[in-house]
mmCIF file of C-alpha atoms and ligand atoms in Angstrom:
data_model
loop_
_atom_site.group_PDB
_atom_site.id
_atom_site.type_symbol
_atom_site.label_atom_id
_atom_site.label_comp_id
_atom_site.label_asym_id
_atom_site.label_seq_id
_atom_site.Cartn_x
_atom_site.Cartn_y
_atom_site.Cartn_z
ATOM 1 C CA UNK F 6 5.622 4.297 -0.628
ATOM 2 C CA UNK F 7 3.669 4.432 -4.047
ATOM 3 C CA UNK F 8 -0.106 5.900 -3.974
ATOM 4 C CA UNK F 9 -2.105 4.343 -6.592
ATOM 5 C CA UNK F 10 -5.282 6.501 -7.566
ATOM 6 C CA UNK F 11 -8.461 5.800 -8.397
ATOM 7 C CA UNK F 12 -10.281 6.474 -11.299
ATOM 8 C CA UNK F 13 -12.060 9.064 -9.243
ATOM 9 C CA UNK F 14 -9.216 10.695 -8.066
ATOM 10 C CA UNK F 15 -7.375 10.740 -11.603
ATOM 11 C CA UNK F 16 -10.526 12.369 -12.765
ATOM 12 C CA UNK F 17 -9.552 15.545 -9.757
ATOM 13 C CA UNK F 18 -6.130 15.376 -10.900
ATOM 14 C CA UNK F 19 -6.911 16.184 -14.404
ATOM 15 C CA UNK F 20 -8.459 18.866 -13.052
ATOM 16 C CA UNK F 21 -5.427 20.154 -11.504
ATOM 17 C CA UNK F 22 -3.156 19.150 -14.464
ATOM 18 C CA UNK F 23 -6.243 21.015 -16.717
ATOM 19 C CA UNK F 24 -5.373 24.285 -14.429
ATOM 20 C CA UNK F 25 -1.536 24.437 -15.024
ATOM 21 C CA UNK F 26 -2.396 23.684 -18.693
ATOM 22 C CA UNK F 27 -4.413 26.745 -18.828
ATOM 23 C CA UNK F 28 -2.316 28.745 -17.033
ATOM 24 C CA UNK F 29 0.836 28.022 -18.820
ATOM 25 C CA UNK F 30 -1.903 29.146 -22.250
ATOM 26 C CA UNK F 31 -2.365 32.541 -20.393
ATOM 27 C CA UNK F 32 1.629 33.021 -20.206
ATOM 28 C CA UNK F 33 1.791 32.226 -23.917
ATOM 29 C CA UNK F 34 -0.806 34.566 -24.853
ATOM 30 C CA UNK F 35 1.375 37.373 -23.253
ATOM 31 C CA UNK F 36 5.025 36.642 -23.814
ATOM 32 C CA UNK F 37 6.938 38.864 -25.985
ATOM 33 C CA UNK F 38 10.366 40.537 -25.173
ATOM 34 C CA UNK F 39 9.951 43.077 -22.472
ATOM 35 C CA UNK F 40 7.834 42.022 -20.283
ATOM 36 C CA UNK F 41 9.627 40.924 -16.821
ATOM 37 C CA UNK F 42 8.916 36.744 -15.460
ATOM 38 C CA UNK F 43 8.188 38.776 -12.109
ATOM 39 C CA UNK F 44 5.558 40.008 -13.952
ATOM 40 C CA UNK F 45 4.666 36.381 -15.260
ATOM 41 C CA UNK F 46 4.771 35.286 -11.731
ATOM 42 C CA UNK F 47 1.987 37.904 -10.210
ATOM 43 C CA UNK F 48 -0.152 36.604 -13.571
ATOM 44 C CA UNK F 49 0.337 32.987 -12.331
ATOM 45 C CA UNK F 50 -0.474 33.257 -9.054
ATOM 46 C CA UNK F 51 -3.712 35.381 -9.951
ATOM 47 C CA UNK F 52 -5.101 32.761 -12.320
ATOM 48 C CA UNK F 53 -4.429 30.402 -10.487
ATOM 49 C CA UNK F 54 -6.531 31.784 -7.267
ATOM 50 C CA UNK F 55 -9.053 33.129 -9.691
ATOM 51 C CA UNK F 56 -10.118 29.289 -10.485
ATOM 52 C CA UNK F 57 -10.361 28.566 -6.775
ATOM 53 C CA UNK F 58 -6.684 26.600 -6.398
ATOM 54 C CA UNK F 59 -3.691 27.523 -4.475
ATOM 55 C CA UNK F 60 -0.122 27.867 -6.424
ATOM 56 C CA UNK F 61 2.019 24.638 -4.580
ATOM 57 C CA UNK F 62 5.773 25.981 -4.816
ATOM 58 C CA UNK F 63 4.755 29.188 -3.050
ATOM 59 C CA UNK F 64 6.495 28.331 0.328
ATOM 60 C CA UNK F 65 7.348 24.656 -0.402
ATOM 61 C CA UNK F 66 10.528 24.057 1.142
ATOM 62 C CA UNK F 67 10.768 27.492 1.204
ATOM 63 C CA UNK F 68 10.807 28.441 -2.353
ATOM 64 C CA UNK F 69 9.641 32.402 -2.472
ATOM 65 C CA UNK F 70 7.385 32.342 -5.533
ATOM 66 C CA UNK F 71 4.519 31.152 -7.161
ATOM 67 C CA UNK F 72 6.516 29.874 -10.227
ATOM 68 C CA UNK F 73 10.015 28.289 -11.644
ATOM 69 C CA UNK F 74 11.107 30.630 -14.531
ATOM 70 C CA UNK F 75 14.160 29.378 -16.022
ATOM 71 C CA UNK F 76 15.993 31.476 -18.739
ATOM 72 C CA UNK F 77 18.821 30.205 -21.283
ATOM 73 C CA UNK F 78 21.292 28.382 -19.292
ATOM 74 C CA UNK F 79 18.861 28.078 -16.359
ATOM 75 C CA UNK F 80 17.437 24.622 -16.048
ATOM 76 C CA UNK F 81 15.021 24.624 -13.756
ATOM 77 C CA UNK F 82 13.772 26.503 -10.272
ATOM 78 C CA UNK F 83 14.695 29.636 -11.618
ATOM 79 C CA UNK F 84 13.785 32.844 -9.328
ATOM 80 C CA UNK F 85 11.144 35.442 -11.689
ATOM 81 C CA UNK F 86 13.001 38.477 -12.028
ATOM 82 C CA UNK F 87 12.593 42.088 -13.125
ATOM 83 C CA UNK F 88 14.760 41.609 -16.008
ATOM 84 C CA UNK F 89 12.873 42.387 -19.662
ATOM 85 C CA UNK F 90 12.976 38.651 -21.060
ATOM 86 C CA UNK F 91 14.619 39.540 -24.643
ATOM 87 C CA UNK F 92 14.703 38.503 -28.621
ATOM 88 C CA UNK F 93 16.252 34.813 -28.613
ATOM 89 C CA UNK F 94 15.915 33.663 -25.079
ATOM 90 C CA UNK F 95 13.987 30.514 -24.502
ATOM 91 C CA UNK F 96 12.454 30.582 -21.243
ATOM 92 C CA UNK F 97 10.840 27.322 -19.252
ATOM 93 C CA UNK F 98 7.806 27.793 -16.814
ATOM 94 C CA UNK F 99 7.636 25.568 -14.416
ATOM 95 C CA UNK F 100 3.844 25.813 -12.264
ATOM 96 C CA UNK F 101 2.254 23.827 -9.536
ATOM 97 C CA UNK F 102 -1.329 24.135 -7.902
ATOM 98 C CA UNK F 103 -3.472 22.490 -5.277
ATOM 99 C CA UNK F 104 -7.177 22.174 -6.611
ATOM 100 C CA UNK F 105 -8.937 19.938 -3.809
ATOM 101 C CA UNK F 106 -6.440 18.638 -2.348
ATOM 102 C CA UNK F 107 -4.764 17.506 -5.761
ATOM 103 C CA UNK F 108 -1.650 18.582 -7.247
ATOM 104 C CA UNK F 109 -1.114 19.825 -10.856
ATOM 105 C CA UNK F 110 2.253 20.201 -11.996
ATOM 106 C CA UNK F 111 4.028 20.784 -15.341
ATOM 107 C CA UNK F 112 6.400 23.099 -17.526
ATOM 108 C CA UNK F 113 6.409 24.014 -21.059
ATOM 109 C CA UNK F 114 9.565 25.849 -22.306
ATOM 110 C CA UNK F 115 8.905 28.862 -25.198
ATOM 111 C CA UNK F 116 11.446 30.364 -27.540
ATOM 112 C CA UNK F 117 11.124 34.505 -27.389
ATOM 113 C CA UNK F 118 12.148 35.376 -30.853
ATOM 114 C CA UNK F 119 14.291 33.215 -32.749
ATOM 115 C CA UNK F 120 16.976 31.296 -30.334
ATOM 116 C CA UNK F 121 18.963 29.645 -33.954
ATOM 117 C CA UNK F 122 18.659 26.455 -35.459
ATOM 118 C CA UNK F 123 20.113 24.674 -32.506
ATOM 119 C CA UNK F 124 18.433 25.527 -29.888
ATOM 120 C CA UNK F 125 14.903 25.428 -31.878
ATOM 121 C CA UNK F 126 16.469 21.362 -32.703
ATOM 122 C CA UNK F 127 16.753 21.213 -28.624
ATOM 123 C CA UNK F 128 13.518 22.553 -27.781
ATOM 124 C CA UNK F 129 11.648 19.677 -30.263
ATOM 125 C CA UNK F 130 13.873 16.759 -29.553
ATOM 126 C CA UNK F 131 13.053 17.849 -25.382
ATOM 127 C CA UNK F 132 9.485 17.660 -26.497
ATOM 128 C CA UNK F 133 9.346 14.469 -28.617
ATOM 129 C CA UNK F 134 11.815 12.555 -26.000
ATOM 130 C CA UNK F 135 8.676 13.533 -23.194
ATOM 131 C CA UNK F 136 6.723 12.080 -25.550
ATOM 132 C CA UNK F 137 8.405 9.065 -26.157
ATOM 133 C CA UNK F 138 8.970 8.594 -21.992
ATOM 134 C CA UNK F 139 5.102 8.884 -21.538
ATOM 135 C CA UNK F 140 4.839 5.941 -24.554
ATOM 136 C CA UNK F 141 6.421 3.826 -22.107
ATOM 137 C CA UNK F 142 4.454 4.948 -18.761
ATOM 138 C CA UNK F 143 2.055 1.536 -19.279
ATOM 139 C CA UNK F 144 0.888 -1.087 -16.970
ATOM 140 C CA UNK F 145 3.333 -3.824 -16.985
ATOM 141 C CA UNK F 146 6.325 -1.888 -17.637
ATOM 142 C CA UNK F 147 8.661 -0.431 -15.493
ATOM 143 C CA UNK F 148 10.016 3.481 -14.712
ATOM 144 C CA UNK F 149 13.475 2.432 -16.105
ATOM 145 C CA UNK F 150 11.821 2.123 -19.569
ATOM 146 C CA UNK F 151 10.308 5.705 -19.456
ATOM 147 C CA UNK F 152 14.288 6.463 -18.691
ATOM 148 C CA UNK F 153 15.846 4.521 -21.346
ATOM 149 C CA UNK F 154 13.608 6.422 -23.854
ATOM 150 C CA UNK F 155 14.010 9.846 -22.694
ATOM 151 C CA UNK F 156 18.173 9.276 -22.486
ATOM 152 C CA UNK F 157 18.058 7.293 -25.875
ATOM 153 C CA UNK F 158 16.244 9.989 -27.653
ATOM 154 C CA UNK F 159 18.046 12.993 -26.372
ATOM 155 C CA UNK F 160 21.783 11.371 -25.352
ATOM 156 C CA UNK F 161 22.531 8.473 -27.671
ATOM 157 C CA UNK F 162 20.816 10.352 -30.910
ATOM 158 C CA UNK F 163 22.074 13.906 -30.701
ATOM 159 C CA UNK F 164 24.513 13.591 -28.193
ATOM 160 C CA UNK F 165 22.540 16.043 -25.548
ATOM 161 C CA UNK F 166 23.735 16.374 -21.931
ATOM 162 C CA UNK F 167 20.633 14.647 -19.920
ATOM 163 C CA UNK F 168 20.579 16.190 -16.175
ATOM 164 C CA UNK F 169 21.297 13.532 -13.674
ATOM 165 C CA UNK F 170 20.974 16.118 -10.263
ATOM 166 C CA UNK F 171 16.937 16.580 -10.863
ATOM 167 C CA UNK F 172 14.409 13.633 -11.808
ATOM 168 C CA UNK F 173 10.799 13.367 -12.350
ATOM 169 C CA UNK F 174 8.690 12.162 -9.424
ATOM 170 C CA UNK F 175 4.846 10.690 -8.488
ATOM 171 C CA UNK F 176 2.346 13.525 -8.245
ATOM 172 C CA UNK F 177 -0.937 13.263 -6.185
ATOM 173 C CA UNK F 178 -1.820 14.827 -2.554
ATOM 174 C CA UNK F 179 1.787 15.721 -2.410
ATOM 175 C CA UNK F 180 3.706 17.360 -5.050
ATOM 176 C CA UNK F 181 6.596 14.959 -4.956
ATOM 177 C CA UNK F 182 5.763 11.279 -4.186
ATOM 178 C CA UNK F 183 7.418 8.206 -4.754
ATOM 179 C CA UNK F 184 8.708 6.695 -7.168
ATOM 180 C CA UNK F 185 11.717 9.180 -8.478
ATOM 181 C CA UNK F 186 11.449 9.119 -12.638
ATOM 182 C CA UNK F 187 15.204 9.885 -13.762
ATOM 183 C CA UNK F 188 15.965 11.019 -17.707
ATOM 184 C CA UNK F 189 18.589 8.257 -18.187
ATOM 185 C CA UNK F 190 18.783 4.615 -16.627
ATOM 186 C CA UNK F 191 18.084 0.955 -17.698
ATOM 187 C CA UNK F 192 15.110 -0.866 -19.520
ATOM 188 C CA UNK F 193 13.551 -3.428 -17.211
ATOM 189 C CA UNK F 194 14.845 -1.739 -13.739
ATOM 190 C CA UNK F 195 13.207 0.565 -10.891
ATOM 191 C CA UNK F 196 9.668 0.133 -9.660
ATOM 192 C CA UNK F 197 6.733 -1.374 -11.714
ATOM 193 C CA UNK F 198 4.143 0.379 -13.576
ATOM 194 C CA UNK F 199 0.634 -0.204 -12.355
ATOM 195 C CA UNK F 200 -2.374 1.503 -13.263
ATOM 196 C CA UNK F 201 -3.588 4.757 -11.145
ATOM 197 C CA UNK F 202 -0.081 5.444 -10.813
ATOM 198 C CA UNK F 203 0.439 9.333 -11.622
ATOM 199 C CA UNK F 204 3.585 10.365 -12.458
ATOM 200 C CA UNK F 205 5.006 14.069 -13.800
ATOM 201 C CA UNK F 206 7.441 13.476 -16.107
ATOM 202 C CA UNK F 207 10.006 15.825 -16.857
ATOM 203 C CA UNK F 208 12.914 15.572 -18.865
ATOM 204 C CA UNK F 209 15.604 18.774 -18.274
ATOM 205 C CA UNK F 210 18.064 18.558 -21.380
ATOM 206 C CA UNK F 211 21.171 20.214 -22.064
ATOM 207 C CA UNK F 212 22.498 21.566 -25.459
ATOM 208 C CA UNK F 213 26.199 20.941 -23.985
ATOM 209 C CA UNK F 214 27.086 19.114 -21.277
ATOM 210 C CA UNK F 215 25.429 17.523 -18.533
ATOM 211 C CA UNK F 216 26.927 19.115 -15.566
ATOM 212 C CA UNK F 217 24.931 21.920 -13.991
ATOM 213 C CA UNK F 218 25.419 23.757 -10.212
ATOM 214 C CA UNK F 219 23.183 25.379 -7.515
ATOM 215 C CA UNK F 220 23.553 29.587 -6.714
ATOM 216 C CA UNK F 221 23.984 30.440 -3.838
ATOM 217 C CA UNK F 222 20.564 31.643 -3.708
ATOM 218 C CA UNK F 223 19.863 27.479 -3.046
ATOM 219 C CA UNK F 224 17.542 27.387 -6.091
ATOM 220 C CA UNK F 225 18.701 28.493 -9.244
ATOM 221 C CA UNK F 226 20.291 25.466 -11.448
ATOM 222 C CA UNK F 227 22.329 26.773 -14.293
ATOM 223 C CA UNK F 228 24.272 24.642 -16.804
ATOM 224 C CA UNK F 229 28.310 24.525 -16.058
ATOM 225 C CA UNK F 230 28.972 25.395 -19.352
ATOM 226 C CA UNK F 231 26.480 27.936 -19.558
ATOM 227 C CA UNK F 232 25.259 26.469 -22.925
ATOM 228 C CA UNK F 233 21.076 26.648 -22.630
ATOM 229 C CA UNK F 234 18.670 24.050 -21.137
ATOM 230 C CA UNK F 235 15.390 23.151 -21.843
ATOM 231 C CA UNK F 236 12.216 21.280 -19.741
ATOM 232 C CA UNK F 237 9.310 19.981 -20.743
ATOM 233 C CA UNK F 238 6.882 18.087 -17.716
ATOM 234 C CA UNK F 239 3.525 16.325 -18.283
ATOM 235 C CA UNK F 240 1.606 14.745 -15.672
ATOM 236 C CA UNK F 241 0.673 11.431 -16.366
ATOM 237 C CA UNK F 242 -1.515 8.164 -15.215
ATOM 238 C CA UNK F 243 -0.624 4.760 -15.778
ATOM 239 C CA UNK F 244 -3.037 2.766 -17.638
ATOM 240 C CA UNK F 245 -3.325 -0.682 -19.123
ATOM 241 C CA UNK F 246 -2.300 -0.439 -22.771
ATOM 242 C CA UNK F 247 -1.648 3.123 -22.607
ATOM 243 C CA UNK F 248 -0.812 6.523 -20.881
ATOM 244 C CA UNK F 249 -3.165 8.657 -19.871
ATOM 245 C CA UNK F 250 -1.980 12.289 -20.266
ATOM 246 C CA UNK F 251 -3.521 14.232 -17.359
ATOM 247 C CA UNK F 252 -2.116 18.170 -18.621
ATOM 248 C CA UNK F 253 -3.279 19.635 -22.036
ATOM 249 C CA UNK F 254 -0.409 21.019 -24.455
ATOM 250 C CA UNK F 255 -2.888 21.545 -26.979
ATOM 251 C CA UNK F 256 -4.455 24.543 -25.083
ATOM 252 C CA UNK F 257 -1.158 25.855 -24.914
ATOM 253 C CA UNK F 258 0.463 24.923 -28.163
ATOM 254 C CA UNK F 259 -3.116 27.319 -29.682
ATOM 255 C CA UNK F 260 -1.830 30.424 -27.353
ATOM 256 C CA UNK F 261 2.198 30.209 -28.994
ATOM 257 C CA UNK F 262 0.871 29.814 -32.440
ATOM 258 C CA UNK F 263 -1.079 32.654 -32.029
ATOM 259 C CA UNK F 264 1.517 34.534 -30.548
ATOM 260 C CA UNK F 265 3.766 36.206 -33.360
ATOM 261 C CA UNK F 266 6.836 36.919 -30.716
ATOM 262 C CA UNK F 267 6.876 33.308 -29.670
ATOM 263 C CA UNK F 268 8.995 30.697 -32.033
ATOM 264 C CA UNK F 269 7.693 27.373 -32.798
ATOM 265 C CA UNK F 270 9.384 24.184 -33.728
ATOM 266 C CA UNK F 271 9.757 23.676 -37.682
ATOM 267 C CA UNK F 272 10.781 20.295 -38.985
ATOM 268 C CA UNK F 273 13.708 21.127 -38.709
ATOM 269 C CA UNK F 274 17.157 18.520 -38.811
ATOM 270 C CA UNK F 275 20.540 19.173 -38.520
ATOM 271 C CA UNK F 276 23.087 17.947 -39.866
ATOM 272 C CA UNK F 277 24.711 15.789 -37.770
HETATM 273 N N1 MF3 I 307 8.250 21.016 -11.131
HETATM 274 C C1 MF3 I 307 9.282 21.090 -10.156
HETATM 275 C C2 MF3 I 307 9.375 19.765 -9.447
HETATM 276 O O1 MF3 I 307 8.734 18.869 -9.846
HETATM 277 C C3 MF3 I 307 9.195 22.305 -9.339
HETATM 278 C C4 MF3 I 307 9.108 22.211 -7.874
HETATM 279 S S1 MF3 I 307 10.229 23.209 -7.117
HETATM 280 C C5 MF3 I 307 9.406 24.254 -6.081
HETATM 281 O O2 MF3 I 307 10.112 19.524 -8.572
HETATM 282 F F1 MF3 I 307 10.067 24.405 -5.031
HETATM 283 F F2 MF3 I 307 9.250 25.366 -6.699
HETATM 284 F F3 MF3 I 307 8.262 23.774 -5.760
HETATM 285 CO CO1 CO I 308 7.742 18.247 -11.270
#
């Protein structure tokens, strides 16, 4: 069953969306290699309590911590760690919170040090194909456009394995609600867009193939071909004529600008 929210209530979500936003800025500001995502995960959960909201994926079906940290060829619901995150890893941050009664949730995926030419070309073209989902996230349209763009952009143009396992989802009192948002399907199909429909769009793209498995620890997804992964989420609100972008990048994108250990995306091209 789809919840449709008011304008009210998108208003509280962007609160919520605002939080993770400013959250993920705080793990920007103090990335660099060394420091441990166990570490990142006490910071998270701090913040997050310090600006009276409650981290969701603590305890949510279980899950042990606060955050999803996903390293290299971890795509998403990655375990923090005590390893030192080092030079050339590109690590995702996935974060959830409850701020009166709302959920926030979203991921933003940094590059430690220089991860090479192609990685820095997946990172960008993960970013731009969010973009170009969200483009499609209008009244009138339907959630198998937002896929067609995502896959289009990332499979079809640079031949990128797009994650089938793990989809996107509607976001509101509960942190997964229906309708599912996949990263690859059909123009014209799957449930209609209407506006105060909020939806967290997240496309999880491969450098190699598509194929990916769960550890044993029930979480942790990791590529099969142990090529890296990357995963970008925004929450969004359907609205006539456009999307409305509940979470912030900009507050973030500042932080990893300012951050000399954290790579950012160049125009850069490849030759294909
Ligand atoms: N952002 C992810 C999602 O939308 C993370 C949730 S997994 C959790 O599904 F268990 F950690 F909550
Ligand atoms: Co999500």
């Amino acid at each position: 069953m789809i919840h449709y929210k008011t304008s009210a209530e998108v208003e509280l979500m962007r609160d919520s969306a605002r939080l993770v936003s400013k959250t993920l800025a705080e793990v920007a500001k103090v990335l660099k290699p060394g420091v441990t995502t166990l570490e990142l995960d006490k910071l998270i959960a701090e913040f997050i309590r310090d600006n009276d909201a409650v981290p969701s994926f603590l305890n949510y079906r279980g899950y042990p911590f606060s955050s999803c940290i996903s390293v290299n060829d971890v795509v998403v619901h990655g375990f923090p760690n005590a390893q030192p995150l080092r030079e050339g890893d590109i690590i995702s941050v996935d974060i959830g919170v409850i701020k009166k009664g709302w959920h926030g949730d979203h991921a933003y995926t940094f590059a430690i040090g220089d991860p090479g030419p192609q990685v820095m070309q997946l990172i960008r073209v993960t970013k731009e194909a969010l973009y170009k989902g969200i483009e499609k996230a209008v009244a009138g349209g339907r959630v198998g456009d937002i896929a067609f763009a995502i896959q289009e952009h990332t499979e079809k143009k640079y031949g990128y394995g797009v994650v089938r396992e793990l989809v996107g989802h509607g976001l509101g009192k509960h942190l997964h609600e229906d309708p599912q948002v996949p990263n690859y399907g059909r123009r014209g199909t799957g449930a209609k867009l209407k506006e105060g429909l909020v939806l967290a769009i997240e496309p999880m793209i491969n450098l190699g193939k598509r194929e990916v498995y769960t550890e044993s620890d029930g979480w942790t997804v990791r590529t099969s071909d142990h090529h890296p992964s990357v995963h970008f989420e925004h929450d969004v609100c359907v609205k006539k004529g456009h999307a409305d972008i509940l979470s912030d990048y900009s507050i973030i994108e500042v932080e990893e600008l300012k951050n000399p250990h954290l790579f950012t995306g160049q125009a850069i091209e490849l030759p294909s």
